[in-house]
Amino acid sequence: MTDILLIALYAFLGAVAAGLLGALVLRLLRHRSLVVSLTVVVAVAVTAMLAGTLAVAWQMFLSRHDLTVVTVVVAMAAAVSLATALLLGRWVVARSKALTLAARSFGTGGSFAAPDEPATAELAALTRELESTSARLAESRERERALESSRRELVAWISHDLRTPLAGLRAMAEALEDGVAADPDRYLRQIRTEVERLNGMVGDLFELSRIHAGALALSPSRISVYDLVGDALAGADPLAREHGVRLVGRRIDAVPIEVDSKEMSRVLGNLLVNAIRRTPADGTVAVAAECSDAGVVLSVTDGCGGIPEEDLGRVFDTGWRGTHARTPPAGAGLGLAIVRGIVEAHKGRAAVRNVSGGCRFEVVLPQAGPA
């Protein structure tokens, strides 16, 4: 038993000496290729085995012939191990280089194409992650292009919508200044109307800028959906009468929600104004509020005749105004973008879908917990 312990001790000491030397070499070569590191690791393993074997052989006083035989066997094993390490290292390095070349496409705005050659499990996992990242980057670039397009359209439309009332204000002001206005009171009323339009556009731009900057400060309070919808219907009733549109409240559940009443009133107001302006005379705009598994669903259904399928995904984009883009009541195309921003700030979502004779805008909000 004592001999076994001595053999184990000498073998351990020889292996530790080789391991310490290998660790030092790995530290010095840590910035070199993986091939070098694998070669050093294999060399350490073989050296540790050789050092332990020689220490035990010397302690056991083996003959010179036996010691030579052991050394030759270990040397052959070392040669084969080093060759295997070199082949493995070169294979892994080749796969890594192929993956590096494929990943360079990210910098040029392209998509990631995984190498065809098989790779290790770790490199395969990295490849899958790069493919997923490439897909997310492509979606992000597409959203960025869509947003940039919306911004350009918004600037063009805002410029057009500002130029028209400003030109009218200038003409009316010059007519009043020169004393050639046949009905000064009518001119003053028209000036007031145009100024209110401009003020509304500036207010919408300010609201949208706060939403995009994440500076929309909410003051949530517990209110009933019934009261919220009732106030919105009362506020939109004069516009509906002016356009000859009927406003109806269909199913309205008196359920509580935790929202900023001012901002949510703006959401419903924008949806109702948009629906009334798009619905022909003698048409109907219906408002409903009901509970579902997803939360509280507020909906506004109009009689606009529907939205083209290719435009449904753009309805809530900044500056989108559909096919009626140049009519003054259409506004700057900010109302629905503001709706989505406010709803998402409340942890909800806004959606639209076509129904028979028109479209249905839905706002889904989390239901308030028990009081």
mmCIF file of C-alpha atoms in Angstrom:
data_model
loop_
_atom_site.group_PDB
_atom_site.id
_atom_site.type_symbol
_atom_site.label_atom_id
_atom_site.label_comp_id
_atom_site.label_asym_id
_atom_site.label_seq_id
_atom_site.Cartn_x
_atom_site.Cartn_y
_atom_site.Cartn_z
ATOM 1 C CA MET A 1 0.000 0.000 0.000
ATOM 2 C CA THR A 2 2.910 2.302 0.796
ATOM 3 C CA ASP A 3 4.417 1.712 -2.664
ATOM 4 C CA ILE A 4 1.123 2.672 -4.332
ATOM 5 C CA LEU A 5 0.939 5.895 -2.346
ATOM 6 C CA LEU A 6 4.555 6.755 -3.253
ATOM 7 C CA ILE A 7 3.886 6.070 -6.946
ATOM 8 C CA ALA A 8 0.768 8.262 -6.834
ATOM 9 C CA LEU A 9 2.704 11.017 -5.077
ATOM 10 C CA TYR A 10 5.580 11.031 -7.590
ATOM 11 C CA ALA A 11 3.166 10.903 -10.537
ATOM 12 C CA PHE A 12 1.160 13.783 -9.053
ATOM 13 C CA LEU A 13 4.239 15.916 -8.476
ATOM 14 C CA GLY A 14 5.448 15.345 -12.052
ATOM 15 C CA ALA A 15 2.032 16.182 -13.468
ATOM 16 C CA VAL A 16 1.739 19.327 -11.312
ATOM 17 C CA ALA A 17 5.122 20.561 -12.514
ATOM 18 C CA ALA A 18 4.110 20.047 -16.145
ATOM 19 C CA GLY A 19 0.714 21.666 -15.506
ATOM 20 C CA LEU A 20 2.239 24.779 -13.945
ATOM 21 C CA LEU A 21 4.657 25.138 -16.827
ATOM 22 C CA GLY A 22 1.783 24.698 -19.317
ATOM 23 C CA ALA A 23 -0.342 27.295 -17.518
ATOM 24 C CA LEU A 24 2.521 29.794 -17.757
ATOM 25 C CA VAL A 25 2.940 29.101 -21.473
ATOM 26 C CA LEU A 26 -0.828 29.447 -22.072
ATOM 27 C CA ARG A 27 -0.829 32.787 -20.287
ATOM 28 C CA LEU A 28 2.018 34.055 -22.431
ATOM 29 C CA LEU A 29 0.314 32.817 -25.622
ATOM 30 C CA ARG A 30 -3.289 33.682 -24.670
ATOM 31 C CA HIS A 31 -3.650 36.120 -27.570
ATOM 32 C CA ARG A 32 -2.466 33.645 -30.193
ATOM 33 C CA SER A 33 -4.484 31.330 -32.406
ATOM 34 C CA LEU A 34 -6.673 28.528 -31.075
ATOM 35 C CA VAL A 35 -4.340 26.061 -32.818
ATOM 36 C CA VAL A 36 -1.478 27.185 -30.591
ATOM 37 C CA SER A 37 -3.593 26.872 -27.449
ATOM 38 C CA LEU A 38 -4.797 23.353 -28.335
ATOM 39 C CA THR A 39 -1.220 22.308 -29.106
ATOM 40 C CA VAL A 40 -0.050 23.622 -25.735
ATOM 41 C CA VAL A 41 -2.871 21.810 -23.922
ATOM 42 C CA VAL A 42 -2.022 18.496 -25.602
ATOM 43 C CA ALA A 43 1.676 19.062 -24.945
ATOM 44 C CA VAL A 44 0.925 19.696 -21.275
ATOM 45 C CA ALA A 45 -1.103 16.492 -21.037
ATOM 46 C CA VAL A 46 1.621 14.413 -22.687
ATOM 47 C CA THR A 47 4.381 16.098 -20.667
ATOM 48 C CA ALA A 48 2.468 15.521 -17.433
ATOM 49 C CA MET A 49 2.073 11.853 -18.288
ATOM 50 C CA LEU A 50 5.756 11.565 -19.280
ATOM 51 C CA ALA A 51 6.966 13.387 -16.164
ATOM 52 C CA GLY A 52 4.873 11.168 -13.917
ATOM 53 C CA THR A 53 5.990 8.042 -15.746
ATOM 54 C CA LEU A 54 9.673 8.998 -15.573
ATOM 55 C CA ALA A 55 9.412 9.914 -11.901
ATOM 56 C CA VAL A 56 7.813 6.558 -11.080
ATOM 57 C CA ALA A 57 10.279 4.682 -13.288
ATOM 58 C CA TRP A 58 13.227 6.379 -11.620
ATOM 59 C CA GLN A 59 11.841 5.623 -8.180
ATOM 60 C CA MET A 60 11.232 1.982 -9.107
ATOM 61 C CA PHE A 61 14.762 1.730 -10.537
ATOM 62 C CA LEU A 62 13.658 0.343 -13.892
ATOM 63 C CA SER A 63 16.381 -0.824 -16.262
ATOM 64 C CA ARG A 64 17.638 1.491 -18.949
ATOM 65 C CA HIS A 65 15.960 -0.664 -21.591
ATOM 66 C CA ASP A 66 12.576 -0.558 -19.852
ATOM 67 C CA LEU A 67 12.881 3.186 -19.346
ATOM 68 C CA THR A 68 13.667 3.642 -23.056
ATOM 69 C CA VAL A 69 10.644 1.572 -24.040
ATOM 70 C CA VAL A 70 8.350 3.637 -21.825
ATOM 71 C CA THR A 71 9.771 6.874 -23.185
ATOM 72 C CA VAL A 72 9.337 5.772 -26.823
ATOM 73 C CA VAL A 73 5.718 4.749 -26.179
ATOM 74 C CA VAL A 74 4.950 8.085 -24.568
ATOM 75 C CA ALA A 75 6.719 9.956 -27.378
ATOM 76 C CA MET A 76 4.635 8.183 -30.025
ATOM 77 C CA ALA A 77 1.474 8.993 -28.112
ATOM 78 C CA ALA A 78 2.640 12.597 -27.886
ATOM 79 C CA ALA A 79 3.239 12.815 -31.637
ATOM 80 C CA VAL A 80 -0.178 11.406 -32.486
ATOM 81 C CA SER A 81 -1.867 13.665 -29.907
ATOM 82 C CA LEU A 82 -0.116 16.769 -31.224
ATOM 83 C CA ALA A 83 -1.088 15.911 -34.811
ATOM 84 C CA THR A 84 -4.703 15.419 -33.735
ATOM 85 C CA ALA A 85 -4.649 18.730 -31.854
ATOM 86 C CA LEU A 86 -3.274 20.527 -34.896
ATOM 87 C CA LEU A 87 -5.950 19.055 -37.175
ATOM 88 C CA LEU A 88 -8.716 19.887 -34.717
ATOM 89 C CA GLY A 89 -7.379 23.397 -34.212
ATOM 90 C CA ARG A 90 -7.114 24.077 -37.940
ATOM 91 C CA TRP A 91 -10.673 22.765 -38.472
ATOM 92 C CA VAL A 92 -12.114 24.949 -35.708
ATOM 93 C CA VAL A 93 -10.167 27.979 -36.931
ATOM 94 C CA ALA A 94 -11.414 27.441 -40.492
ATOM 95 C CA ARG A 95 -15.013 27.267 -39.266
ATOM 96 C CA SER A 96 -14.447 30.396 -37.159
ATOM 97 C CA LYS A 97 -13.031 32.291 -40.134
ATOM 98 C CA ALA A 98 -15.995 31.292 -42.280
ATOM 99 C CA LEU A 99 -18.332 32.502 -39.547
ATOM 100 C CA THR A 100 -16.384 35.767 -39.267
ATOM 101 C CA LEU A 101 -16.645 36.393 -43.016
ATOM 102 C CA ALA A 102 -20.387 35.677 -42.923
ATOM 103 C CA ALA A 103 -20.844 38.067 -39.986
ATOM 104 C CA ARG A 104 -19.143 40.926 -41.858
ATOM 105 C CA SER A 105 -22.327 41.388 -43.892
ATOM 106 C CA PHE A 106 -23.869 43.085 -40.825
ATOM 107 C CA GLY A 107 -21.607 46.055 -41.316
ATOM 108 C CA THR A 108 -22.651 46.533 -44.937
ATOM 109 C CA GLY A 109 -26.377 46.409 -44.217
ATOM 110 C CA GLY A 110 -26.809 42.933 -45.666
ATOM 111 C CA SER A 111 -28.262 39.811 -44.121
ATOM 112 C CA PHE A 112 -26.371 37.023 -42.410
ATOM 113 C CA ALA A 113 -25.870 33.840 -44.455
ATOM 114 C CA ALA A 114 -24.687 30.911 -42.352
ATOM 115 C CA PRO A 115 -21.688 28.933 -43.689
ATOM 116 C CA ASP A 116 -22.552 25.588 -45.264
ATOM 117 C CA GLU A 117 -19.745 23.679 -43.562
ATOM 118 C CA PRO A 118 -20.576 21.784 -40.340
ATOM 119 C CA ALA A 119 -19.339 23.338 -37.101
ATOM 120 C CA THR A 120 -19.040 22.516 -33.427
ATOM 121 C CA ALA A 121 -22.079 22.768 -31.145
ATOM 122 C CA GLU A 122 -20.841 26.114 -29.776
ATOM 123 C CA LEU A 123 -20.241 27.578 -33.237
ATOM 124 C CA ALA A 124 -23.611 26.234 -34.388
ATOM 125 C CA ALA A 125 -25.297 27.964 -31.436
ATOM 126 C CA LEU A 126 -23.449 31.177 -32.305
ATOM 127 C CA THR A 127 -24.570 30.815 -35.921
ATOM 128 C CA ARG A 128 -28.200 30.481 -34.866
ATOM 129 C CA GLU A 129 -27.899 33.540 -32.652
ATOM 130 C CA LEU A 130 -26.356 35.532 -35.508
ATOM 131 C CA GLU A 131 -29.180 34.468 -37.802
ATOM 132 C CA SER A 132 -31.735 35.605 -35.227
ATOM 133 C CA THR A 133 -29.886 38.899 -34.768
ATOM 134 C CA SER A 134 -29.758 39.360 -38.537
ATOM 135 C CA ALA A 135 -33.526 38.909 -38.769
ATOM 136 C CA ARG A 136 -34.093 41.436 -35.977
ATOM 137 C CA LEU A 137 -31.726 43.924 -37.622
ATOM 138 C CA ALA A 138 -33.539 43.512 -40.943
ATOM 139 C CA GLU A 139 -36.849 44.227 -39.236
ATOM 140 C CA SER A 140 -35.304 47.228 -37.504
ATOM 141 C CA ARG A 141 -33.940 48.590 -40.791
ATOM 142 C CA GLU A 142 -37.345 48.111 -42.395
ATOM 143 C CA ARG A 143 -39.031 49.981 -39.547
ATOM 144 C CA GLU A 144 -36.423 52.727 -39.809
ATOM 145 C CA ARG A 145 -37.041 53.087 -43.546
ATOM 146 C CA ALA A 146 -40.794 53.183 -42.965
ATOM 147 C CA LEU A 147 -40.352 55.760 -40.220
ATOM 148 C CA GLU A 148 -38.101 57.893 -42.398
ATOM 149 C CA SER A 149 -40.639 57.693 -45.206
ATOM 150 C CA SER A 150 -43.379 58.722 -42.781
ATOM 151 C CA ARG A 151 -41.283 61.652 -41.605
ATOM 152 C CA ARG A 152 -40.713 62.853 -45.144
ATOM 153 C CA GLU A 153 -44.415 62.558 -45.917
ATOM 154 C CA LEU A 154 -45.261 64.348 -42.685
ATOM 155 C CA VAL A 155 -42.943 67.258 -43.501
ATOM 156 C CA ALA A 156 -44.431 67.537 -46.992
ATOM 157 C CA TRP A 157 -48.021 67.379 -45.748
ATOM 158 C CA ILE A 158 -47.428 69.753 -42.839
ATOM 159 C CA SER A 159 -45.779 72.221 -45.219
ATOM 160 C CA HIS A 160 -48.782 72.009 -47.530
ATOM 161 C CA ASP A 161 -51.328 72.300 -44.723
ATOM 162 C CA LEU A 162 -49.516 75.241 -43.154
ATOM 163 C CA ARG A 163 -49.032 77.068 -46.409
ATOM 164 C CA THR A 164 -52.743 77.039 -47.308
ATOM 165 C CA PRO A 165 -54.148 78.674 -44.142
ATOM 166 C CA LEU A 166 -51.206 81.058 -43.887
ATOM 167 C CA ALA A 167 -51.790 82.254 -47.438
ATOM 168 C CA GLY A 168 -55.483 82.724 -46.634
ATOM 169 C CA LEU A 169 -54.685 84.608 -43.417
ATOM 170 C CA ARG A 170 -52.290 86.859 -45.275
ATOM 171 C CA ALA A 171 -54.844 87.637 -48.001
ATOM 172 C CA MET A 172 -57.610 88.363 -45.480
ATOM 173 C CA ALA A 173 -55.312 90.499 -43.344
ATOM 174 C CA GLU A 174 -54.273 92.544 -46.396
ATOM 175 C CA ALA A 175 -57.930 92.961 -47.420
ATOM 176 C CA LEU A 176 -58.819 94.218 -43.934
ATOM 177 C CA GLU A 177 -55.759 96.462 -43.847
ATOM 178 C CA ASP A 178 -56.582 97.999 -47.257
ATOM 179 C CA GLY A 179 -60.250 98.391 -46.328
ATOM 180 C CA VAL A 180 -61.484 96.393 -49.317
ATOM 181 C CA ALA A 181 -63.189 93.635 -47.291
ATOM 182 C CA ALA A 182 -66.902 93.654 -48.093
ATOM 183 C CA ASP A 183 -67.774 91.904 -44.803
ATOM 184 C CA PRO A 184 -65.049 92.491 -42.175
ATOM 185 C CA ASP A 185 -66.861 90.417 -39.535
ATOM 186 C CA ARG A 186 -66.918 87.373 -41.783
ATOM 187 C CA TYR A 187 -63.222 87.834 -42.471
ATOM 188 C CA LEU A 188 -62.499 88.013 -38.758
ATOM 189 C CA ARG A 189 -64.484 84.837 -38.105
ATOM 190 C CA GLN A 190 -62.617 83.060 -40.880
ATOM 191 C CA ILE A 191 -59.289 84.271 -39.497
ATOM 192 C CA ARG A 192 -60.249 82.896 -36.090
ATOM 193 C CA THR A 193 -61.173 79.545 -37.658
ATOM 194 C CA GLU A 194 -57.856 79.301 -39.496
ATOM 195 C CA VAL A 195 -55.918 80.266 -36.366
ATOM 196 C CA GLU A 196 -57.701 77.527 -34.414
ATOM 197 C CA ARG A 197 -56.763 75.037 -37.122
ATOM 198 C CA LEU A 198 -53.145 76.083 -36.936
ATOM 199 C CA ASN A 199 -53.227 75.927 -33.167
ATOM 200 C CA GLY A 200 -54.637 72.402 -33.342
ATOM 201 C CA MET A 201 -51.892 71.299 -35.720
ATOM 202 C CA VAL A 202 -49.186 72.759 -33.499
ATOM 203 C CA GLY A 203 -50.765 71.060 -30.481
ATOM 204 C CA ASP A 204 -50.788 67.714 -32.285
ATOM 205 C CA LEU A 205 -47.131 68.110 -33.253
ATOM 206 C CA PHE A 206 -46.198 68.957 -29.668
ATOM 207 C CA GLU A 207 -48.125 65.971 -28.331
ATOM 208 C CA LEU A 208 -46.515 63.634 -30.862
ATOM 209 C CA SER A 209 -43.040 64.948 -30.054
ATOM 210 C CA ARG A 210 -43.635 64.231 -26.357
ATOM 211 C CA ILE A 211 -44.761 60.694 -27.188
ATOM 212 C CA HIS A 212 -41.738 59.979 -29.394
ATOM 213 C CA ALA A 213 -39.378 61.461 -26.799
ATOM 214 C CA GLY A 214 -40.911 59.316 -24.046
ATOM 215 C CA ALA A 215 -41.835 62.480 -22.146
ATOM 216 C CA LEU A 216 -45.582 61.842 -21.997
ATOM 217 C CA ALA A 217 -46.351 62.152 -18.276
ATOM 218 C CA LEU A 218 -49.480 60.244 -17.298
ATOM 219 C CA SER A 219 -51.604 60.864 -14.216
ATOM 220 C CA PRO A 220 -53.685 57.699 -14.001
ATOM 221 C CA SER A 221 -56.842 57.553 -11.938
ATOM 222 C CA ARG A 222 -59.616 55.007 -11.537
ATOM 223 C CA ILE A 223 -62.616 55.874 -13.709
ATOM 224 C CA SER A 224 -65.562 54.074 -15.254
ATOM 225 C CA VAL A 225 -65.532 53.286 -18.955
ATOM 226 C CA TYR A 226 -69.181 54.346 -19.057
ATOM 227 C CA ASP A 227 -68.297 57.890 -17.952
ATOM 228 C CA LEU A 228 -65.306 58.090 -20.292
ATOM 229 C CA VAL A 229 -67.323 57.060 -23.343
ATOM 230 C CA GLY A 230 -70.253 59.290 -22.354
ATOM 231 C CA ASP A 231 -68.033 62.369 -22.172
ATOM 232 C CA ALA A 232 -66.435 61.535 -25.532
ATOM 233 C CA LEU A 233 -69.833 61.131 -27.213
ATOM 234 C CA ALA A 234 -71.042 64.434 -25.781
ATOM 235 C CA GLY A 235 -67.947 66.215 -27.045
ATOM 236 C CA ALA A 236 -68.238 64.782 -30.575
ATOM 237 C CA ASP A 237 -71.989 65.297 -30.914
ATOM 238 C CA PRO A 238 -71.821 68.853 -32.411
ATOM 239 C CA LEU A 239 -69.420 67.682 -35.150
ATOM 240 C CA ALA A 240 -71.622 64.682 -35.871
ATOM 241 C CA ARG A 241 -74.692 66.917 -36.213
ATOM 242 C CA GLU A 242 -72.782 69.227 -38.548
ATOM 243 C CA HIS A 243 -71.893 66.287 -40.811
ATOM 244 C CA GLY A 244 -75.305 64.623 -40.527
ATOM 245 C CA VAL A 245 -73.838 61.529 -38.866
ATOM 246 C CA ARG A 246 -75.588 59.555 -36.115
ATOM 247 C CA LEU A 247 -73.595 58.773 -32.988
ATOM 248 C CA VAL A 248 -74.704 55.682 -31.095
ATOM 249 C CA GLY A 249 -73.420 53.857 -28.051
ATOM 250 C CA ARG A 250 -74.050 50.158 -28.447
ATOM 251 C CA ARG A 251 -72.779 47.949 -25.663
ATOM 252 C CA ILE A 252 -70.987 49.941 -22.974
ATOM 253 C CA ASP A 253 -70.007 47.990 -19.859
ATOM 254 C CA ALA A 254 -69.523 50.075 -16.722
ATOM 255 C CA VAL A 255 -66.138 48.564 -15.869
ATOM 256 C CA PRO A 256 -63.315 50.433 -14.113
ATOM 257 C CA ILE A 257 -60.009 51.233 -15.796
ATOM 258 C CA GLU A 258 -56.854 52.909 -14.501
ATOM 259 C CA VAL A 259 -55.979 55.590 -17.076
ATOM 260 C CA ASP A 260 -55.140 59.246 -17.510
ATOM 261 C CA SER A 261 -58.648 60.512 -18.209
ATOM 262 C CA LYS A 262 -57.443 63.579 -20.123
ATOM 263 C CA GLU A 263 -55.202 61.612 -22.475
ATOM 264 C CA MET A 264 -57.713 58.802 -22.935
ATOM 265 C CA SER A 265 -60.430 61.355 -23.736
ATOM 266 C CA ARG A 266 -58.118 62.616 -26.435
ATOM 267 C CA VAL A 267 -57.804 59.073 -27.787
ATOM 268 C CA LEU A 268 -61.555 58.621 -28.046
ATOM 269 C CA GLY A 269 -61.986 62.154 -29.369
ATOM 270 C CA ASN A 270 -59.463 61.564 -32.169
ATOM 271 C CA LEU A 271 -61.095 58.272 -33.111
ATOM 272 C CA LEU A 272 -64.573 59.812 -33.143
ATOM 273 C CA VAL A 273 -63.525 62.877 -35.152
ATOM 274 C CA ASN A 274 -61.746 60.650 -37.654
ATOM 275 C CA ALA A 275 -64.790 58.352 -37.920
ATOM 276 C CA ILE A 276 -67.277 61.214 -38.307
ATOM 277 C CA ARG A 277 -65.264 62.914 -41.035
ATOM 278 C CA ARG A 278 -64.896 59.659 -42.981
ATOM 279 C CA THR A 279 -68.549 58.614 -42.675
ATOM 280 C CA PRO A 280 -70.965 59.973 -45.288
ATOM 281 C CA ALA A 281 -74.086 61.918 -44.283
ATOM 282 C CA ASP A 282 -76.873 59.792 -42.814
ATOM 283 C CA GLY A 283 -74.248 57.265 -41.799
ATOM 284 C CA THR A 284 -73.663 55.900 -38.299
ATOM 285 C CA VAL A 285 -70.667 55.908 -35.990
ATOM 286 C CA ALA A 286 -71.014 53.362 -33.197
ATOM 287 C CA VAL A 287 -69.022 53.274 -29.958
ATOM 288 C CA ALA A 288 -68.791 50.184 -27.755
ATOM 289 C CA ALA A 289 -66.900 49.172 -24.611
ATOM 290 C CA GLU A 290 -66.813 45.628 -23.319
ATOM 291 C CA CYS A 291 -64.651 43.265 -21.309
ATOM 292 C CA SER A 292 -62.658 40.450 -22.887
ATOM 293 C CA ASP A 293 -59.872 38.094 -21.923
ATOM 294 C CA ALA A 294 -57.358 40.646 -23.245
ATOM 295 C CA GLY A 295 -58.784 43.504 -21.134
ATOM 296 C CA VAL A 296 -61.248 46.317 -21.750
ATOM 297 C CA VAL A 297 -61.946 46.843 -25.460
ATOM 298 C CA LEU A 298 -63.072 50.292 -26.614
ATOM 299 C CA SER A 299 -64.176 50.330 -30.237
ATOM 300 C CA VAL A 300 -65.309 52.941 -32.757
ATOM 301 C CA THR A 301 -66.990 51.647 -35.918
ATOM 302 C CA ASP A 302 -67.567 53.993 -38.861
ATOM 303 C CA GLY A 303 -69.128 53.845 -42.310
ATOM 304 C CA CYS A 304 -66.131 54.894 -44.383
ATOM 305 C CA GLY A 305 -66.475 51.936 -46.738
ATOM 306 C CA GLY A 306 -63.318 50.235 -45.523
ATOM 307 C CA ILE A 307 -59.572 50.723 -45.806
ATOM 308 C CA PRO A 308 -57.537 49.024 -48.560
ATOM 309 C CA GLU A 309 -55.824 45.922 -47.191
ATOM 310 C CA GLU A 310 -52.394 47.206 -48.187
ATOM 311 C CA ASP A 311 -52.970 50.340 -46.065
ATOM 312 C CA LEU A 312 -54.205 48.647 -42.887
ATOM 313 C CA GLY A 313 -50.666 48.263 -41.562
ATOM 314 C CA ARG A 314 -49.953 51.987 -42.047
ATOM 315 C CA VAL A 315 -53.074 53.485 -40.491
ATOM 316 C CA PHE A 316 -51.330 54.389 -37.222
ATOM 317 C CA ASP A 317 -48.119 55.619 -38.874
ATOM 318 C CA THR A 318 -47.173 59.249 -38.435
ATOM 319 C CA GLY A 319 -48.458 61.309 -41.355
ATOM 320 C CA TRP A 320 -50.682 58.630 -42.884
ATOM 321 C CA ARG A 321 -53.898 60.088 -44.281
ATOM 322 C CA GLY A 322 -55.069 57.485 -46.763
ATOM 323 C CA THR A 323 -56.553 58.473 -50.079
ATOM 324 C CA HIS A 324 -58.115 61.729 -48.831
ATOM 325 C CA ALA A 325 -54.781 63.341 -48.126
ATOM 326 C CA ARG A 326 -55.343 66.806 -49.543
ATOM 327 C CA THR A 327 -58.691 67.744 -48.057
ATOM 328 C CA PRO A 328 -58.371 70.266 -45.212
ATOM 329 C CA PRO A 329 -60.463 68.279 -42.676
ATOM 330 C CA ALA A 330 -58.084 65.359 -43.033
ATOM 331 C CA GLY A 331 -55.550 67.183 -40.883
ATOM 332 C CA ALA A 332 -51.856 66.421 -40.798
ATOM 333 C CA GLY A 333 -52.265 62.693 -40.308
ATOM 334 C CA LEU A 334 -51.226 62.864 -36.644
ATOM 335 C CA GLY A 335 -54.437 61.901 -34.867
ATOM 336 C CA LEU A 336 -54.113 58.125 -35.167
ATOM 337 C CA ALA A 337 -50.368 58.220 -34.460
ATOM 338 C CA ILE A 338 -51.179 60.100 -31.231
ATOM 339 C CA VAL A 339 -53.848 57.492 -30.437
ATOM 340 C CA ARG A 340 -51.338 54.657 -30.693
ATOM 341 C CA GLY A 341 -48.707 56.516 -28.675
ATOM 342 C CA ILE A 342 -51.096 57.305 -25.811
ATOM 343 C CA VAL A 343 -52.564 53.784 -25.763
ATOM 344 C CA GLU A 344 -49.140 52.146 -25.714
ATOM 345 C CA ALA A 345 -48.094 54.479 -22.897
ATOM 346 C CA HIS A 346 -51.022 52.938 -20.952
ATOM 347 C CA LYS A 347 -49.628 49.418 -21.662
ATOM 348 C CA GLY A 348 -52.410 48.817 -24.169
ATOM 349 C CA ARG A 349 -52.622 48.366 -27.922
ATOM 350 C CA ALA A 350 -54.512 49.921 -30.805
ATOM 351 C CA ALA A 351 -55.715 48.057 -33.881
ATOM 352 C CA VAL A 352 -57.990 48.464 -36.881
ATOM 353 C CA ARG A 353 -59.854 46.023 -39.110
ATOM 354 C CA ASN A 354 -62.408 46.254 -41.865
ATOM 355 C CA VAL A 355 -66.028 45.410 -41.165
ATOM 356 C CA SER A 356 -69.141 45.491 -43.315
ATOM 357 C CA GLY A 357 -69.495 49.010 -44.728
ATOM 358 C CA GLY A 358 -66.578 50.546 -42.870
ATOM 359 C CA CYS A 359 -63.811 49.857 -40.391
ATOM 360 C CA ARG A 360 -63.544 49.238 -36.668
ATOM 361 C CA PHE A 361 -60.855 50.865 -34.533
ATOM 362 C CA GLU A 362 -60.151 49.036 -31.286
ATOM 363 C CA VAL A 363 -58.286 50.143 -28.174
ATOM 364 C CA VAL A 364 -57.468 47.395 -25.693
ATOM 365 C CA LEU A 365 -56.600 48.555 -22.152
ATOM 366 C CA PRO A 366 -55.745 46.595 -19.022
ATOM 367 C CA GLN A 367 -58.679 46.283 -16.662
ATOM 368 C CA ALA A 368 -58.238 47.959 -13.278
ATOM 369 C CA GLY A 369 -57.723 45.683 -10.311
ATOM 370 C CA PRO A 370 -59.999 45.567 -7.283
ATOM 371 C CA ALA A 371 -60.365 48.873 -5.482
#
